[in-house]
Coordinates of C-alpha atoms and ligand atoms in Angstrom, one line a residue:
M1 CA -19.6 19.4 6.7
N2 CA -16.3 20.5 5.5
I3 CA -15.5 18.3 1.8
D4 CA -12.5 18.0 3.2
T5 CA -13.9 15.7 6.3
H6 CA -14.1 12.6 5.9
T7 CA -15.9 10.0 8.1
A8 CA -14.0 7.2 10.7
V9 CA -16.4 5.5 12.1
I10 CA -15.8 4.0 15.7
V11 CA -17.7 0.1 16.0
I12 CA -18.0 -1.3 18.8
A13 CA -19.7 -4.1 19.6
T14 CA -21.7 -4.4 23.1
Y15 CA -23.7 -7.8 24.6
N16 CA -24.6 -6.7 28.3
E17 CA -22.2 -4.0 28.1
A18 CA -24.7 -1.9 30.7
G19 CA -22.7 -1.3 33.4
Q20 CA -20.0 1.3 31.4
I21 CA -21.2 2.2 28.4
T22 CA -22.0 5.6 30.1
A23 CA -19.8 6.2 31.1
M24 CA -17.7 5.1 27.7
I25 CA -19.9 6.9 25.2
D26 CA -19.9 9.8 27.5
T27 CA -15.7 9.8 27.0
L28 CA -16.1 9.7 23.0
F29 CA -18.3 12.8 23.0
K30 CA -17.1 14.9 25.4
E31 CA -13.0 14.1 25.4
I32 CA -11.5 12.4 22.3
I33 CA -14.2 13.0 18.8
P34 CA -13.9 16.7 19.2
A35 CA -10.2 17.0 20.5
I36 CA -10.6 15.1 16.4
T37 CA -10.3 18.3 13.6
N38 CA -10.5 16.6 11.0
W39 CA -12.3 13.6 10.6
N40 CA -16.0 13.4 11.5
C41 CA -16.2 10.1 14.4
P42 CA -19.7 9.6 14.1
V43 CA -20.0 5.6 16.9
L44 CA -22.2 3.3 15.6
I45 CA -22.9 0.4 18.9
V46 CA -24.1 -2.9 18.0
D47 CA -25.9 -5.3 20.5
D48 CA -27.4 -8.5 19.9
T49 CA -30.6 -7.3 21.8
S50 CA -28.1 -7.0 25.7
P51 CA -30.9 -9.1 28.5
D52 CA -29.6 -6.4 30.8
K53 CA -31.0 -4.1 28.4
T54 CA -27.2 -1.5 27.0
Y55 CA -29.0 -0.7 23.4
E56 CA -31.8 1.3 25.7
I57 CA -29.7 3.3 27.4
V58 CA -27.8 3.9 24.7
Q59 CA -31.5 4.7 23.0
N60 CA -31.6 6.7 25.0
L61 CA -28.4 8.8 24.9
Q62 CA -28.9 9.0 21.3
Q63 CA -31.6 12.6 22.2
K64 CA -27.8 14.1 23.9
Y65 CA -25.4 12.4 20.5
P66 CA -26.8 13.1 17.0
N67 CA -23.7 12.0 15.9
L68 CA -24.3 8.3 18.0
H69 CA -26.2 5.8 16.1
L70 CA -27.4 1.9 16.8
L71 CA -28.2 -0.9 15.6
I72 CA -30.5 -4.4 17.2
N73 CA -29.4 -7.3 16.0
P74 CA -32.2 -9.1 17.2
V75 CA -29.9 -13.3 17.8
K76 CA -26.8 -12.8 19.5
L77 CA -24.7 -14.5 16.4
G78 CA -21.2 -13.8 18.1
M79 CA -18.4 -11.1 17.9
G80 CA -17.6 -11.4 14.4
N81 CA -20.9 -11.4 13.2
A82 CA -21.9 -8.2 15.4
I83 CA -19.2 -5.7 13.5
T84 CA -19.4 -6.9 10.2
K85 CA -23.0 -5.4 10.4
G86 CA -21.9 -3.4 11.3
F87 CA -19.2 -2.7 9.3
H88 CA -22.5 -2.8 6.6
Y89 CA -24.3 -0.2 7.9
A90 CA -21.2 2.0 8.2
M91 CA -20.0 2.2 5.6
D92 CA -24.0 1.8 4.0
K93 CA -25.7 4.7 6.0
L94 CA -22.9 6.2 7.8
S95 CA -20.7 6.6 4.7
A96 CA -17.2 5.4 6.8
D97 CA -14.2 6.0 4.7
V98 CA -12.8 5.0 8.2
V99 CA -14.0 2.2 10.4
I100 CA -13.5 1.4 13.5
E101 CA -12.9 -1.6 15.7
F102 CA -13.5 -1.0 20.0
D103 CA -14.2 -2.2 23.3
S104 CA -17.0 -0.8 25.3
D105 CA -15.3 -1.5 28.9
F106 CA -11.9 0.3 28.9
Q107 CA -9.7 -2.3 27.8
H108 CA -8.7 -0.4 24.9
P109 CA -8.0 2.8 26.7
P110 CA -9.5 5.9 24.2
Q111 CA -7.5 7.9 23.2
D112 CA -5.8 5.5 20.7
I113 CA -8.9 6.4 19.2
P114 CA -6.2 9.5 17.4
K115 CA -3.2 7.9 17.5
L116 CA -5.3 4.8 14.9
L117 CA -6.3 8.4 12.2
V118 CA -3.3 10.2 12.7
E119 CA -1.6 6.8 11.6
I120 CA -3.8 7.0 8.6
D121 CA -3.2 10.8 7.5
N122 CA -0.2 9.1 7.7
G123 CA -2.1 7.2 4.3
Y124 CA -1.3 3.3 6.8
D125 CA -4.9 1.5 5.0
F126 CA -4.4 -0.5 8.3
V127 CA -3.3 0.6 11.6
I128 CA -3.8 -1.6 15.3
G129 CA -3.0 -1.4 18.6
S130 CA 0.0 -3.8 18.9
R131 CA 0.2 -5.5 23.3
K132 CA 3.6 -7.3 22.0
I133 CA 5.3 -3.8 20.8
K134 CA 8.0 -1.9 22.8
G135 CA 5.0 0.8 24.9
G136 CA 2.6 -2.2 24.2
S137 CA 1.5 -4.1 27.3
V138 CA -1.8 -6.7 28.6
P139 CA -2.3 -5.8 32.8
E140 CA -0.5 -7.3 34.9
F141 CA -2.7 -9.3 36.9
W142 CA -4.2 -11.8 34.2
S143 CA -3.6 -15.1 34.9
F144 CA -0.4 -17.1 33.5
K145 CA -3.2 -19.1 31.1
R146 CA -4.3 -15.7 29.1
K147 CA -1.3 -14.7 29.4
F148 CA -0.6 -18.0 27.4
F149 CA -3.2 -17.7 25.4
T150 CA -2.1 -13.9 23.9
Y151 CA 1.2 -14.8 23.7
V152 CA 1.2 -18.2 22.1
G153 CA -2.5 -18.3 20.3
G154 CA -1.8 -15.0 19.2
F155 CA 2.1 -15.9 18.0
T156 CA 0.6 -20.0 16.6
S157 CA -1.9 -17.9 14.1
R158 CA 1.0 -16.0 13.5
F159 CA 3.0 -18.5 12.5
V160 CA 0.3 -20.3 10.0
M161 CA -1.0 -17.4 8.1
F162 CA 2.0 -16.0 7.5
F163 CA 4.8 -17.9 7.9
T164 CA 7.9 -17.1 6.0
F165 CA 6.6 -13.7 4.6
K166 CA 7.3 -10.1 5.6
P167 CA 3.9 -9.6 7.2
F168 CA 5.1 -12.9 10.0
F169 CA 7.1 -10.2 10.6
Q170 CA 5.5 -7.2 10.4
V171 CA 2.6 -8.3 13.0
T172 CA 3.2 -8.9 16.5
D173 CA 0.0 -9.3 17.3
P174 CA -2.8 -10.6 15.0
T175 CA -5.4 -11.1 17.9
T176 CA -6.1 -7.0 19.0
G177 CA -9.1 -5.6 18.9
L178 CA -7.9 -2.3 17.9
R179 CA -8.2 -1.5 14.6
A180 CA -9.5 0.6 13.1
S181 CA -8.9 0.0 8.3
R182 CA -9.6 2.0 5.2
V183 CA -13.0 1.3 3.8
K184 CA -11.6 2.1 0.1
G185 CA -10.0 -0.5 -1.6
F186 CA -10.4 -2.8 1.1
V187 CA -13.1 -3.5 3.0
D188 CA -15.3 -2.1 0.4
H189 CA -13.5 -5.8 -1.5
I190 CA -13.7 -8.3 1.7
D191 CA -16.3 -10.9 1.4
L192 CA -17.8 -9.9 5.0
D193 CA -20.8 -11.9 5.2
H194 CA -18.7 -15.2 4.4
L195 CA -16.5 -15.0 6.8
Y196 CA -15.0 -18.6 8.2
S197 CA -16.5 -17.3 11.6
L198 CA -18.8 -15.6 13.4
K199 CA -17.3 -15.5 16.6
F200 CA -13.6 -13.8 17.4
G201 CA -11.6 -15.7 14.7
Y202 CA -13.1 -13.3 12.7
K203 CA -10.5 -10.6 13.9
I204 CA -7.6 -13.1 13.0
E205 CA -10.0 -13.5 8.6
L206 CA -10.7 -9.9 8.6
L207 CA -6.6 -9.0 9.4
F208 CA -5.8 -11.9 6.4
R209 CA -7.5 -10.0 3.7
M210 CA -6.2 -6.7 4.7
I211 CA -2.9 -7.5 4.7
Q212 CA -3.7 -10.3 1.1
L213 CA -5.4 -7.2 -0.3
K214 CA -2.0 -5.1 0.1
A215 CA -3.1 -2.5 2.9
K216 CA -0.5 -0.6 3.4
F217 CA -0.2 -1.7 7.5
K218 CA 0.8 -0.6 11.4
E219 CA 1.1 -1.0 14.6
I220 CA 0.9 1.6 17.8
P221 CA 1.5 0.6 21.3
L222 CA -1.1 -0.8 22.5
Q223 CA -1.5 -0.5 26.7
F224 CA -4.8 -3.6 26.9
G225 CA -5.9 -2.6 30.4
L226 CA -8.8 -4.7 32.7
R227 CA -12.2 -4.6 32.1
E228 CA -14.2 -2.1 34.5
T229 CA -17.5 -3.8 34.6
G230 CA -19.1 -6.6 33.7
E231 CA -17.4 -9.9 32.4
S232 CA -15.1 -10.6 29.7
K233 CA -17.7 -12.8 26.6
I234 CA -15.2 -14.6 25.0
A235 CA -15.7 -18.7 25.1
K236 CA -13.7 -20.9 25.6
D237 CA -13.2 -22.0 22.2
T238 CA -12.2 -18.7 21.3
A239 CA -8.3 -20.3 21.4
K240 CA -9.4 -23.6 18.9
D241 CA -11.4 -20.7 16.1
I242 CA -8.7 -18.2 15.7
L243 CA -6.3 -21.2 15.5
K244 CA -9.7 -22.9 12.7
V245 CA -9.4 -19.0 11.4
S246 CA -6.1 -18.7 11.3
I247 CA -6.0 -22.8 9.0
L248 CA -8.4 -21.8 6.7
C249 CA -7.2 -18.0 6.1
R250 CA -3.6 -20.2 4.8
W251 CA -5.4 -23.4 2.9
H252 CA -7.8 -21.4 1.1
D253 CA -4.7 -19.2 0.0
E254 CA -3.8 -18.2 -4.3
F255 CA 0.3 -19.0 -2.7
T256 CA -1.0 -22.3 -0.7
Q257 CA -3.2 -23.8 -3.3
K258 CA -0.5 -23.3 -5.8
F259 CA 1.6 -24.3 -4.3
L260 CA 0.3 -28.0 -3.4
K261 CA -0.6 -28.3 -6.9
F262 CA 3.2 -27.0 -9.1
G263 CA 4.6 -30.3 -5.9
I264 CA 1.2 -32.8 -7.1
V265 CA 2.1 -31.9 -10.2
G266 CA 5.6 -33.1 -9.8
G267 CA 5.3 -35.8 -7.8
F268 CA 3.5 -37.1 -10.8
G269 CA 5.4 -35.9 -13.5
F270 CA 8.1 -37.9 -11.1
V271 CA 6.4 -41.6 -11.4
V272 CA 6.2 -39.9 -15.2
N273 CA 9.5 -40.4 -15.6
T274 CA 10.6 -43.1 -14.0
L275 CA 7.8 -45.7 -14.9
G276 CA 7.3 -44.4 -19.1
A277 CA 11.5 -44.7 -19.4
K278 CA 10.1 -48.8 -17.3
I279 CA 7.3 -48.9 -20.4
F280 CA 9.9 -48.0 -23.0
K281 CA 12.7 -50.4 -22.2
G282 CA 9.6 -53.1 -22.9
I283 CA 8.9 -51.7 -26.2
L284 CA 11.7 -50.4 -27.1
I285 CA 14.4 -53.9 -26.5
R286 CA 15.9 -55.7 -28.4
P287 CA 17.8 -59.5 -27.8
N288 CA 20.8 -57.9 -29.1
S289 CA 20.5 -54.2 -27.8
N290 CA 23.1 -52.1 -26.5
I291 CA 21.2 -52.0 -22.9
S292 CA 23.3 -48.5 -21.5
L293 CA 22.2 -46.6 -24.4
L294 CA 19.3 -48.0 -24.7
N295 CA 18.5 -47.0 -20.9
G296 CA 19.7 -44.0 -22.0
I297 CA 17.9 -43.4 -24.6
C298 CA 14.1 -44.7 -21.8
N299 CA 14.9 -42.0 -19.7
A300 CA 15.3 -39.2 -21.7
L301 CA 11.5 -40.1 -24.6
A302 CA 10.3 -40.8 -20.4
A303 CA 12.2 -37.1 -18.9
E304 CA 10.9 -35.4 -22.2
L305 CA 7.2 -37.0 -21.6
A306 CA 7.6 -35.9 -18.3
I307 CA 8.0 -32.5 -19.5
I308 CA 4.9 -32.4 -21.6
S309 CA 3.1 -33.8 -19.0
N310 CA 3.6 -31.5 -15.9
F311 CA 3.7 -28.3 -18.9
T312 CA 0.5 -29.9 -19.6
W313 CA -1.3 -29.5 -15.8
N314 CA 0.6 -26.6 -14.2
N315 CA -1.2 -24.6 -17.5
V316 CA -4.7 -26.2 -17.5
W317 CA -4.2 -26.7 -13.5
T318 CA -1.8 -25.0 -10.7
F319 CA -1.4 -22.0 -13.1
A320 CA -5.6 -22.0 -14.8
K321 CA -5.5 -18.6 -14.1
E322 CA -1.9 -17.6 -15.5
K323 CA -3.4 -20.2 -18.8
I324 CA -1.1 -19.6 -22.0
T325 CA -3.7 -20.3 -25.1
S326 CA -2.0 -18.7 -28.2
P327 CA -0.5 -21.3 -30.0
Y328 CA 2.7 -18.8 -30.9
Q329 CA 3.2 -18.4 -27.1
L330 CA 2.4 -22.2 -26.2
I331 CA 5.2 -23.2 -28.7
S332 CA 8.1 -20.3 -26.8
K333 CA 6.8 -20.6 -23.5
F334 CA 7.2 -24.7 -24.2
I335 CA 10.8 -24.2 -25.2
T336 CA 11.7 -22.3 -22.1
F337 CA 9.9 -24.5 -20.2
N338 CA 12.3 -27.6 -21.7
L339 CA 15.7 -25.0 -21.4
S340 CA 15.1 -24.6 -17.5
S341 CA 13.9 -28.2 -16.8
L342 CA 17.1 -28.8 -18.6
I343 CA 18.9 -26.0 -16.4
T344 CA 16.9 -26.6 -13.6
G345 CA 16.6 -30.7 -13.5
V346 CA 20.5 -31.7 -15.0
V347 CA 23.2 -29.1 -14.8
I348 CA 23.1 -27.5 -12.2
P349 CA 22.2 -30.4 -10.2
S350 CA 24.9 -33.2 -11.6
V351 CA 27.4 -29.5 -11.5
V352 CA 26.7 -28.8 -7.6
I353 CA 26.6 -32.8 -7.2
A354 CA 29.8 -33.3 -8.4
L355 CA 30.7 -30.8 -5.9
L356 CA 30.0 -32.1 -3.3
T357 CA 31.5 -36.0 -4.2
S358 CA 35.1 -33.5 -4.4
V359 CA 34.5 -32.1 -1.1
F360 CA 32.7 -34.3 1.7
G361 CA 33.7 -37.7 -0.7
D362 CA 30.8 -39.9 -2.8
K363 CA 27.2 -39.9 -1.0
L364 CA 25.1 -40.0 -4.8
F365 CA 21.8 -40.8 -2.7
L366 CA 21.9 -37.7 -0.3
Y367 CA 23.2 -35.2 -3.1
Q368 CA 20.4 -35.9 -5.5
V369 CA 17.7 -35.9 -2.2
I370 CA 19.8 -32.2 -1.9
A371 CA 19.5 -31.2 -5.5
I372 CA 16.0 -31.7 -6.7
F373 CA 14.4 -30.5 -2.8
G374 CA 16.9 -27.8 -1.9
L375 CA 17.9 -26.4 -6.4
T376 CA 15.1 -28.4 -8.4
I377 CA 12.1 -27.4 -6.4
P378 CA 12.8 -24.6 -5.9
L379 CA 14.3 -22.9 -9.3
N380 CA 11.3 -24.4 -10.4
W381 CA 8.5 -22.8 -8.4
F382 CA 10.4 -20.0 -9.5
V383 CA 10.6 -19.8 -12.8
Y384 CA 6.9 -20.6 -12.8
N385 CA 5.8 -17.5 -11.1
K386 CA 8.1 -14.6 -12.6
I387 CA 9.0 -17.0 -16.1
I388 CA 6.7 -19.1 -17.8
W389 CA 3.4 -18.1 -15.7
R390 CA 3.9 -14.6 -15.1
K391 CA 1.3 -12.5 -13.3
K392 CA 0.2 -10.1 -15.8
Ligands
LIG401 N1 -23.0 -7.7 20.3 C1 -22.3 -8.6 20.5 N2 -22.3 -9.5 20.0 N3 -21.0 -7.8 20.8 C2 -20.1 -8.4 21.9 C3 -20.1 -10.3 21.3 C4 -21.4 -11.2 20.7 O1 -21.9 -12.0 20.7 N4 -19.4 -10.6 22.0 C5 -18.0 -9.7 22.3 N5 -18.8 -8.9 23.0 C6 -18.2 -7.2 22.9 C7 -18.7 -7.0 24.4 O2 -19.3 -6.4 24.8 C8 -17.4 -6.2 24.3 O3 -17.6 -4.6 24.1 C9 -16.2 -6.4 22.6 O4 -17.3 -6.8 22.6 C10 -15.3 -6.8 23.8 O5 -15.6 -8.0 24.1 P1 -15.4 -8.3 25.5 O6 -15.3 -9.5 26.0 O7 -14.6 -7.5 26.2 O8 -13.9 -9.6 24.9 P2 -12.3 -9.7 25.7 O9 -11.6 -8.3 26.6 O10 -12.0 -11.5 26.5 O11 -11.2 -9.9 24.5 C11 -11.0 -9.3 24.2 O12 -9.1 -10.4 23.3 C12 -9.9 -10.4 22.1 C13 -8.5 -10.7 21.6 O13 -7.9 -10.3 21.7 C14 -10.4 -8.0 23.4 O14 -9.7 -7.1 22.8 C15 -11.1 -8.4 21.4 O15 -11.4 -7.2 21.0 C16 -9.5 -9.0 21.8 O16 -9.9 -10.2 19.9
LIG402 MN1 -12.7 -6.7 27.1

């Protein structure tokens, strides 16, 4: 083999596909793969011991095509299980540099395979066929229900996983079955053995992990065809499975977890501030106290207590991964934290509240809510992430 030739393994899961598996394998080895000059393209069929004996047909074809491989799973656990077993085999036994997910039923045009590889050659790490960009399509004759699920389901999972970040705008077809993924630095960094779903939902998780790993991502148009023979294996609970996986991906994402903890710590800080002021007042009040001065002092003390609480809990919990430990750093960061709290929590909101009042009249409570949610919280989040607990 040419030393420059890399290996792209075409992984096809099959279950009861005896009707067309021969045509597909012939097409791949006679028309598609010979035209790809700069890639070695083994084909790996992962069959779940199909009752129609698809695997026996493949075994016979192996005499004819030495680059045809077969992995037989003893039980049917689902497409995600089949594909990930196939990925392991492709990486461990076939030295895959790229893995291509493909279907056996001609709904993905085999002519799209070289197009995926061209984009990999162009430097992309993750290339998918999209039915939703210009040039892509779903079958005209599809039932309204199926179209509805593809569009609304796809959009929902895209929204749940990515909104408002860049991938939300980039990934138009998250459930597509046609994809090429680079192994080194990407697929080899994904824990394929503990996926949220072994069924169709695995597609969503692999997509999410690839994007998380910062894969350079590209979509090419996919004209999804009608199935030639046999029947769709897509189960009735697929929409639910896909939604479940989308939610789990987003929920366990580092950003989500950090933001939730940041919110809880902030909420607790608010309680410390209000309750603390009351407690200080109870301790400090005297029969002849100047109440205005006392309230001011109690609020200042409680606010500082809240700042200490926020700093501590964010340091040990929210930003545990970026935890500040050295005494010098602790002091300098704590000073910065105090200053920034003063600016984002007092100076900026107060100025904005004063401005709003002069323009729109006296609605203090409303302006406070706007200032806290619109300014203090986002600004704090920004300062904590970019300055105080900046990732190394
Ligand atoms: N080994 C194995 N085990 N293979 C399976 C299983 C399974 O449990 N379930 C499905 N397959 C195989 C089928 O034999 C076929 O080759 C391929 O996976 C795709 O299955 P289809 O039954 O043709 O799925 P579909 O066309 O309805 O679903 C399409 O849309 C999905 C959602 O948009 C495909 O393009 C999917 O890839 C896509 O995720
Ligand atoms: Mn299909």
